[in-house]
């Protein structure tokens, strides 16, 4: 059973995906190129969400290649145009048999973080690579988001309170909120070689695109936040703070880790 907290049935999901796309797709595209993505390759994109990266990967591998994009609930990717070499699959990476093997490149962004079975999934992904194939996992370290500017100390405390409640909810749902920093070690233990990691972060200003991720996440998790002691009044002040340009927070750092299957 999936424990994924932000399930895609929620109507706010496209807002989450568009923020992730605009903040992190350029980073992911660069990382995929460094992982060797190119014409004719056979690729797997796990938990593809909106399908933005899957469609781009399809363009990169061209008609001689193939990209399988999976998601527990691919409803948002279904409406996105994609080249014919991109196959979209409703698929649970924890419980379903893998859709194939011998992949040149496997990519997942912000998926394993949510899955209690992440280490078993990592082993399955490694086994699905061809010898010499590359795995690229891009995950947040949600524990490092320094405040860069605040209108006052009360706002800083409010943000910390609501954010901490969200982290607790995620952990109760089985997430590892610091998973990003653990991926290199996990990849080495899983037998991958040439493991290397790059971290990307940017500033998110109140009223801007990136900070909207906090709005979407808190709105979708609001019921659970109440259980962690966050009041409606605090949430209302939190949402107002996210629109205040004098509030600036570091983005979630995206740690992109890639490794190579020996052989
Ligand atoms: C935070 S979103 C990230 C989406 C996309 N990878 C991105 O970075 O924009 C996580 C995605 O993983 C999918 N997901 C969650 N559990 C999954 C599972 N067990 N198997 C496949 N996909 C899963 C969700 O449906 C969702 O689309």
mmCIF file with all atom_site columns, N, CA, C and O and ligand atoms in Angstrom, residues 2 4 6-8 16-17 20-21 25 45-50 52-53 70-73 91-94 108-111 114-115, ligand 1:
data_model
loop_
_atom_site.group_PDB
_atom_site.id
_atom_site.type_symbol
_atom_site.label_atom_id
_atom_site.label_alt_id
_atom_site.label_comp_id
_atom_site.label_asym_id
_atom_site.label_entity_id
_atom_site.label_seq_id
_atom_site.pdbx_PDB_ins_code
_atom_site.Cartn_x
_atom_site.Cartn_y
_atom_site.Cartn_z
_atom_site.occupancy
_atom_site.B_iso_or_equiv
_atom_site.pdbx_formal_charge
_atom_site.auth_seq_id
_atom_site.auth_comp_id
_atom_site.auth_asym_id
_atom_site.auth_atom_id
_atom_site.pdbx_PDB_model_num
ATOM   1   N N   . UNK A 1 2   ? 0.475  2.249  -0.805  1.00 0.00 ? 2   UNK A N   1
ATOM   2   C CA  . UNK A 1 2   ? 1.217  3.508  -0.797  1.00 0.00 ? 2   UNK A CA  1
ATOM   3   C C   . UNK A 1 2   ? 0.778  4.367  0.381   1.00 0.00 ? 2   UNK A C   1
ATOM   4   O O   . UNK A 1 2   ? -0.370 4.372  0.780   1.00 0.00 ? 2   UNK A O   1
ATOM   5   N N   . UNK A 1 4   ? 1.659  7.645  0.198   1.00 0.00 ? 4   UNK A N   1
ATOM   6   C CA  . UNK A 1 4   ? 1.972  8.958  -0.361  1.00 0.00 ? 4   UNK A CA  1
ATOM   7   C C   . UNK A 1 4   ? 0.961  10.009 0.122   1.00 0.00 ? 4   UNK A C   1
ATOM   8   O O   . UNK A 1 4   ? -0.245 9.866  -0.100  1.00 0.00 ? 4   UNK A O   1
ATOM   9   N N   . UNK A 1 6   ? 0.621  13.338 -0.614  1.00 0.00 ? 6   UNK A N   1
ATOM   10  C CA  . UNK A 1 6   ? 0.072  14.340 -1.538  1.00 0.00 ? 6   UNK A CA  1
ATOM   11  C C   . UNK A 1 6   ? -0.507 13.670 -2.779  1.00 0.00 ? 6   UNK A C   1
ATOM   12  O O   . UNK A 1 6   ? -0.052 13.909 -3.894  1.00 0.00 ? 6   UNK A O   1
ATOM   13  N N   . UNK A 1 7   ? -1.510 12.822 -2.583  1.00 0.00 ? 7   UNK A N   1
ATOM   14  C CA  . UNK A 1 7   ? -1.928 12.005 -3.725  1.00 0.00 ? 7   UNK A CA  1
ATOM   15  C C   . UNK A 1 7   ? -2.537 12.860 -4.839  1.00 0.00 ? 7   UNK A C   1
ATOM   16  O O   . UNK A 1 7   ? -3.080 13.940 -4.601  1.00 0.00 ? 7   UNK A O   1
ATOM   17  N N   . UNK A 1 8   ? -2.414 12.338 -6.065  1.00 0.00 ? 8   UNK A N   1
ATOM   18  C CA  . UNK A 1 8   ? -2.709 13.123 -7.268  1.00 0.00 ? 8   UNK A CA  1
ATOM   19  C C   . UNK A 1 8   ? -4.201 13.321 -7.527  1.00 0.00 ? 8   UNK A C   1
ATOM   20  O O   . UNK A 1 8   ? -4.564 13.977 -8.501  1.00 0.00 ? 8   UNK A O   1
ATOM   21  N N   . UNK A 1 16  ? 1.246  22.071 -7.662  1.00 0.00 ? 16  UNK A N   1
ATOM   22  C CA  . UNK A 1 16  ? 2.512  21.499 -7.155  1.00 0.00 ? 16  UNK A CA  1
ATOM   23  C C   . UNK A 1 16  ? 3.434  21.179 -8.316  1.00 0.00 ? 16  UNK A C   1
ATOM   24  O O   . UNK A 1 16  ? 4.611  21.530 -8.321  1.00 0.00 ? 16  UNK A O   1
ATOM   25  N N   . UNK A 1 17  ? 2.877  20.501 -9.329  1.00 0.00 ? 17  UNK A N   1
ATOM   26  C CA  . UNK A 1 17  ? 3.721  20.079 -10.444 1.00 0.00 ? 17  UNK A CA  1
ATOM   27  C C   . UNK A 1 17  ? 4.298  21.275 -11.196 1.00 0.00 ? 17  UNK A C   1
ATOM   28  O O   . UNK A 1 17  ? 5.451  21.248 -11.627 1.00 0.00 ? 17  UNK A O   1
ATOM   29  N N   . UNK A 1 20  ? 7.234  22.587 -9.260  1.00 0.00 ? 20  UNK A N   1
ATOM   30  C CA  . UNK A 1 20  ? 8.396  21.685 -9.369  1.00 0.00 ? 20  UNK A CA  1
ATOM   31  C C   . UNK A 1 20  ? 9.036  21.808 -10.747 1.00 0.00 ? 20  UNK A C   1
ATOM   32  O O   . UNK A 1 20  ? 10.268 21.851 -10.872 1.00 0.00 ? 20  UNK A O   1
ATOM   33  N N   . UNK A 1 21  ? 8.187  21.879 -11.773 1.00 0.00 ? 21  UNK A N   1
ATOM   34  C CA  . UNK A 1 21  ? 8.715  22.011 -13.144 1.00 0.00 ? 21  UNK A CA  1
ATOM   35  C C   . UNK A 1 21  ? 9.536  23.274 -13.294 1.00 0.00 ? 21  UNK A C   1
ATOM   36  O O   . UNK A 1 21  ? 10.661 23.247 -13.805 1.00 0.00 ? 21  UNK A O   1
ATOM   37  N N   . UNK A 1 25  ? 12.996 21.547 -13.147 1.00 0.00 ? 25  UNK A N   1
ATOM   38  C CA  . UNK A 1 25  ? 13.216 20.841 -14.421 1.00 0.00 ? 25  UNK A CA  1
ATOM   39  C C   . UNK A 1 25  ? 14.535 21.222 -15.098 1.00 0.00 ? 25  UNK A C   1
ATOM   40  O O   . UNK A 1 25  ? 15.235 20.339 -15.621 1.00 0.00 ? 25  UNK A O   1
ATOM   41  N N   . UNK A 1 45  ? 11.349 6.499  -16.278 1.00 0.00 ? 45  UNK A N   1
ATOM   42  C CA  . UNK A 1 45  ? 11.099 7.667  -15.423 1.00 0.00 ? 45  UNK A CA  1
ATOM   43  C C   . UNK A 1 45  ? 10.034 7.244  -14.406 1.00 0.00 ? 45  UNK A C   1
ATOM   44  O O   . UNK A 1 45  ? 8.878  6.984  -14.761 1.00 0.00 ? 45  UNK A O   1
ATOM   45  N N   . UNK A 1 46  ? 10.437 7.142  -13.142 1.00 0.00 ? 46  UNK A N   1
ATOM   46  C CA  . UNK A 1 46  ? 9.553  6.592  -12.102 1.00 0.00 ? 46  UNK A CA  1
ATOM   47  C C   . UNK A 1 46  ? 8.816  7.728  -11.386 1.00 0.00 ? 46  UNK A C   1
ATOM   48  O O   . UNK A 1 46  ? 9.429  8.720  -11.000 1.00 0.00 ? 46  UNK A O   1
ATOM   49  N N   . UNK A 1 47  ? 7.508  7.570  -11.197 1.00 0.00 ? 47  UNK A N   1
ATOM   50  C CA  . UNK A 1 47  ? 6.729  8.595  -10.489 1.00 0.00 ? 47  UNK A CA  1
ATOM   51  C C   . UNK A 1 47  ? 6.792  9.906  -11.229 1.00 0.00 ? 47  UNK A C   1
ATOM   52  O O   . UNK A 1 47  ? 7.064  10.949 -10.643 1.00 0.00 ? 47  UNK A O   1
ATOM   53  N N   . UNK A 1 48  ? 6.490  9.866  -12.513 1.00 0.00 ? 48  UNK A N   1
ATOM   54  C CA  . UNK A 1 48  ? 6.735  11.000 -13.417 1.00 0.00 ? 48  UNK A CA  1
ATOM   55  C C   . UNK A 1 48  ? 5.852  12.209 -13.204 1.00 0.00 ? 48  UNK A C   1
ATOM   56  O O   . UNK A 1 48  ? 6.092  13.243 -13.819 1.00 0.00 ? 48  UNK A O   1
ATOM   57  N N   . UNK A 1 49  ? 4.819  12.118 -12.364 1.00 0.00 ? 49  UNK A N   1
ATOM   58  C CA  . UNK A 1 49  ? 4.008  13.292 -12.022 1.00 0.00 ? 49  UNK A CA  1
ATOM   59  C C   . UNK A 1 49  ? 3.330  13.910 -13.225 1.00 0.00 ? 49  UNK A C   1
ATOM   60  O O   . UNK A 1 49  ? 2.499  13.280 -13.886 1.00 0.00 ? 49  UNK A O   1
ATOM   61  N N   . UNK A 1 50  ? 3.698  15.126 -13.559 1.00 0.00 ? 50  UNK A N   1
ATOM   62  C CA  . UNK A 1 50  ? 3.071  15.839 -14.688 1.00 0.00 ? 50  UNK A CA  1
ATOM   63  C C   . UNK A 1 50  ? 3.533  15.304 -16.031 1.00 0.00 ? 50  UNK A C   1
ATOM   64  O O   . UNK A 1 50  ? 2.962  15.632 -17.061 1.00 0.00 ? 50  UNK A O   1
ATOM   65  N N   . UNK A 1 52  ? 6.367  16.111 -17.421 1.00 0.00 ? 52  UNK A N   1
ATOM   66  C CA  . UNK A 1 52  ? 7.165  17.115 -18.149 1.00 0.00 ? 52  UNK A CA  1
ATOM   67  C C   . UNK A 1 52  ? 8.545  16.572 -18.499 1.00 0.00 ? 52  UNK A C   1
ATOM   68  O O   . UNK A 1 52  ? 9.020  16.729 -19.630 1.00 0.00 ? 52  UNK A O   1
ATOM   69  N N   . UNK A 1 53  ? 9.179  15.932 -17.528 1.00 0.00 ? 53  UNK A N   1
ATOM   70  C CA  . UNK A 1 53  ? 10.528 15.419 -17.807 1.00 0.00 ? 53  UNK A CA  1
ATOM   71  C C   . UNK A 1 53  ? 10.465 14.208 -18.737 1.00 0.00 ? 53  UNK A C   1
ATOM   72  O O   . UNK A 1 53  ? 11.333 14.034 -19.590 1.00 0.00 ? 53  UNK A O   1
ATOM   73  N N   . UNK A 1 70  ? 6.278  6.047  -15.463 1.00 0.00 ? 70  UNK A N   1
ATOM   74  C CA  . UNK A 1 70  ? 5.300  5.401  -14.584 1.00 0.00 ? 70  UNK A CA  1
ATOM   75  C C   . UNK A 1 70  ? 4.782  6.407  -13.567 1.00 0.00 ? 70  UNK A C   1
ATOM   76  O O   . UNK A 1 70  ? 5.444  7.381  -13.241 1.00 0.00 ? 70  UNK A O   1
ATOM   77  N N   . UNK A 1 71  ? 3.600  6.131  -13.055 1.00 0.00 ? 71  UNK A N   1
ATOM   78  C CA  . UNK A 1 71  ? 3.108  6.850  -11.869 1.00 0.00 ? 71  UNK A CA  1
ATOM   79  C C   . UNK A 1 71  ? 1.968  6.032  -11.269 1.00 0.00 ? 71  UNK A C   1
ATOM   80  O O   . UNK A 1 71  ? 1.224  5.362  -11.981 1.00 0.00 ? 71  UNK A O   1
ATOM   81  N N   . UNK A 1 72  ? 1.893  6.121  -9.952  1.00 0.00 ? 72  UNK A N   1
ATOM   82  C CA  . UNK A 1 72  ? 0.779  5.498  -9.230  1.00 0.00 ? 72  UNK A CA  1
ATOM   83  C C   . UNK A 1 72  ? -0.537 6.009  -9.792  1.00 0.00 ? 72  UNK A C   1
ATOM   84  O O   . UNK A 1 72  ? -1.522 5.270  -9.899  1.00 0.00 ? 72  UNK A O   1
ATOM   85  N N   . UNK A 1 73  ? -0.557 7.282  -10.140 1.00 0.00 ? 73  UNK A N   1
ATOM   86  C CA  . UNK A 1 73  ? -1.762 7.921  -10.677 1.00 0.00 ? 73  UNK A CA  1
ATOM   87  C C   . UNK A 1 73  ? -1.323 8.908  -11.758 1.00 0.00 ? 73  UNK A C   1
ATOM   88  O O   . UNK A 1 73  ? -1.000 10.063 -11.469 1.00 0.00 ? 73  UNK A O   1
ATOM   89  N N   . UNK A 1 91  ? 1.368  2.561  -12.530 1.00 0.00 ? 91  UNK A N   1
ATOM   90  C CA  . UNK A 1 91  ? 2.284  1.548  -11.996 1.00 0.00 ? 91  UNK A CA  1
ATOM   91  C C   . UNK A 1 91  ? 2.727  1.922  -10.590 1.00 0.00 ? 91  UNK A C   1
ATOM   92  O O   . UNK A 1 91  ? 3.003  3.103  -10.318 1.00 0.00 ? 91  UNK A O   1
ATOM   93  N N   . UNK A 1 92  ? 2.767  0.948  -9.699  1.00 0.00 ? 92  UNK A N   1
ATOM   94  C CA  . UNK A 1 92  ? 3.234  1.162  -8.333  1.00 0.00 ? 92  UNK A CA  1
ATOM   95  C C   . UNK A 1 92  ? 4.645  0.593  -8.223  1.00 0.00 ? 92  UNK A C   1
ATOM   96  O O   . UNK A 1 92  ? 4.844  -0.624 -8.332  1.00 0.00 ? 92  UNK A O   1
ATOM   97  N N   . UNK A 1 93  ? 5.609  1.471  -8.013  1.00 0.00 ? 93  UNK A N   1
ATOM   98  C CA  . UNK A 1 93  ? 7.012  1.040  -8.020  1.00 0.00 ? 93  UNK A CA  1
ATOM   99  C C   . UNK A 1 93  ? 7.333  0.140  -6.827  1.00 0.00 ? 93  UNK A C   1
ATOM   100 O O   . UNK A 1 93  ? 8.317  -0.606 -6.850  1.00 0.00 ? 93  UNK A O   1
ATOM   101 N N   . UNK A 1 94  ? 6.482  0.139  -5.818  1.00 0.00 ? 94  UNK A N   1
ATOM   102 C CA  . UNK A 1 94  ? 6.724  -0.712 -4.650  1.00 0.00 ? 94  UNK A CA  1
ATOM   103 C C   . UNK A 1 94  ? 6.212  -2.135 -4.904  1.00 0.00 ? 94  UNK A C   1
ATOM   104 O O   . UNK A 1 94  ? 6.897  -3.114 -4.594  1.00 0.00 ? 94  UNK A O   1
ATOM   105 N N   . UNK A 1 108 ? 14.309 9.132  -11.085 1.00 0.00 ? 108 UNK A N   1
ATOM   106 C CA  . UNK A 1 108 ? 13.139 9.418  -10.237 1.00 0.00 ? 108 UNK A CA  1
ATOM   107 C C   . UNK A 1 108 ? 13.436 10.685 -9.459  1.00 0.00 ? 108 UNK A C   1
ATOM   108 O O   . UNK A 1 108 ? 14.539 10.846 -8.929  1.00 0.00 ? 108 UNK A O   1
ATOM   109 N N   . UNK A 1 109 ? 12.447 11.581 -9.402  1.00 0.00 ? 109 UNK A N   1
ATOM   110 C CA  . UNK A 1 109 ? 12.613 12.825 -8.629  1.00 0.00 ? 109 UNK A CA  1
ATOM   111 C C   . UNK A 1 109 ? 11.489 12.915 -7.603  1.00 0.00 ? 109 UNK A C   1
ATOM   112 O O   . UNK A 1 109 ? 10.303 12.849 -7.965  1.00 0.00 ? 109 UNK A O   1
ATOM   113 N N   . UNK A 1 110 ? 11.872 13.039 -6.341  1.00 0.00 ? 110 UNK A N   1
ATOM   114 C CA  . UNK A 1 110 ? 10.925 13.264 -5.250  1.00 0.00 ? 110 UNK A CA  1
ATOM   115 C C   . UNK A 1 110 ? 9.884  12.161 -5.150  1.00 0.00 ? 110 UNK A C   1
ATOM   116 O O   . UNK A 1 110 ? 8.694  12.412 -4.950  1.00 0.00 ? 110 UNK A O   1
ATOM   117 N N   . UNK A 1 111 ? 10.318 10.936 -5.330  1.00 0.00 ? 111 UNK A N   1
ATOM   118 C CA  . UNK A 1 111 ? 9.405  9.790  -5.218  1.00 0.00 ? 111 UNK A CA  1
ATOM   119 C C   . UNK A 1 111 ? 9.828  8.906  -4.045  1.00 0.00 ? 111 UNK A C   1
ATOM   120 O O   . UNK A 1 111 ? 9.048  8.686  -3.105  1.00 0.00 ? 111 UNK A O   1
ATOM   121 N N   . UNK A 1 114 ? 9.173  9.603  -0.302  1.00 0.00 ? 114 UNK A N   1
ATOM   122 C CA  . UNK A 1 114 ? 7.860  9.364  0.302   1.00 0.00 ? 114 UNK A CA  1
ATOM   123 C C   . UNK A 1 114 ? 7.615  7.895  0.644   1.00 0.00 ? 114 UNK A C   1
ATOM   124 O O   . UNK A 1 114 ? 6.641  7.591  1.318   1.00 0.00 ? 114 UNK A O   1
ATOM   125 N N   . UNK A 1 115 ? 8.446  6.997  0.152   1.00 0.00 ? 115 UNK A N   1
ATOM   126 C CA  . UNK A 1 115 ? 8.118  5.572  0.232   1.00 0.00 ? 115 UNK A CA  1
ATOM   127 C C   . UNK A 1 115 ? 8.867  4.893  1.379   1.00 0.00 ? 115 UNK A C   1
ATOM   128 O O   . UNK A 1 115 ? 10.099 4.855  1.378   1.00 0.00 ? 115 UNK A O   1
HETATM 129 C C1  . LIG B 2 .   ? 6.212  14.815 -5.334  1.00 0.00 ? 1   LIG B C1  1
HETATM 130 S S1  . LIG B 2 .   ? 5.550  14.073 -6.777  1.00 0.00 ? 1   LIG B S1  1
HETATM 131 C C2  . LIG B 2 .   ? 6.924  14.255 -7.882  1.00 0.00 ? 1   LIG B C2  1
HETATM 132 C C3  . LIG B 2 .   ? 6.498  14.175 -9.315  1.00 0.00 ? 1   LIG B C3  1
HETATM 133 C C4  . LIG B 2 .   ? 7.648  14.327 -10.318 1.00 0.00 ? 1   LIG B C4  1
HETATM 134 N N1  . LIG B 2 .   ? 8.596  13.246 -10.189 1.00 0.00 ? 1   LIG B N1  1
HETATM 135 C C5  . LIG B 2 .   ? 8.341  15.655 -10.138 1.00 0.00 ? 1   LIG B C5  1
HETATM 136 O O1  . LIG B 2 .   ? 9.398  15.712 -9.538  1.00 0.00 ? 1   LIG B O1  1
HETATM 137 O O2  . LIG B 2 .   ? 7.782  16.655 -10.610 1.00 0.00 ? 1   LIG B O2  1
HETATM 138 C C6  . LIG B 2 .   ? 5.628  12.322 -6.453  1.00 0.00 ? 1   LIG B C6  1
HETATM 139 C C7  . LIG B 2 .   ? 4.998  11.479 -7.554  1.00 0.00 ? 1   LIG B C7  1
HETATM 140 O O3  . LIG B 2 .   ? 5.272  10.103 -7.251  1.00 0.00 ? 1   LIG B O3  1
HETATM 141 C C8  . LIG B 2 .   ? 4.112  9.344  -7.478  1.00 0.00 ? 1   LIG B C8  1
HETATM 142 N N2  . LIG B 2 .   ? 4.152  8.149  -6.627  1.00 0.00 ? 1   LIG B N2  1
HETATM 143 C C9  . LIG B 2 .   ? 3.963  8.060  -5.287  1.00 0.00 ? 1   LIG B C9  1
HETATM 144 N N3  . LIG B 2 .   ? 4.060  6.788  -4.875  1.00 0.00 ? 1   LIG B N3  1
HETATM 145 C C10 . LIG B 2 .   ? 4.334  6.052  -5.974  1.00 0.00 ? 1   LIG B C10 1
HETATM 146 C C11 . LIG B 2 .   ? 4.519  4.658  -6.206  1.00 0.00 ? 1   LIG B C11 1
HETATM 147 N N4  . LIG B 2 .   ? 4.463  3.779  -5.201  1.00 0.00 ? 1   LIG B N4  1
HETATM 148 N N5  . LIG B 2 .   ? 4.780  4.234  -7.466  1.00 0.00 ? 1   LIG B N5  1
HETATM 149 C C12 . LIG B 2 .   ? 4.829  5.143  -8.495  1.00 0.00 ? 1   LIG B C12 1
HETATM 150 N N6  . LIG B 2 .   ? 4.631  6.466  -8.344  1.00 0.00 ? 1   LIG B N6  1
HETATM 151 C C13 . LIG B 2 .   ? 4.389  6.919  -7.091  1.00 0.00 ? 1   LIG B C13 1
HETATM 152 C C14 . LIG B 2 .   ? 2.970  10.285 -7.122  1.00 0.00 ? 1   LIG B C14 1
HETATM 153 O O4  . LIG B 2 .   ? 1.753  9.876  -7.685  1.00 0.00 ? 1   LIG B O4  1
HETATM 154 C C15 . LIG B 2 .   ? 3.491  11.617 -7.663  1.00 0.00 ? 1   LIG B C15 1
HETATM 155 O O5  . LIG B 2 .   ? 3.112  11.816 -9.002  1.00 0.00 ? 1   LIG B O5  1
#
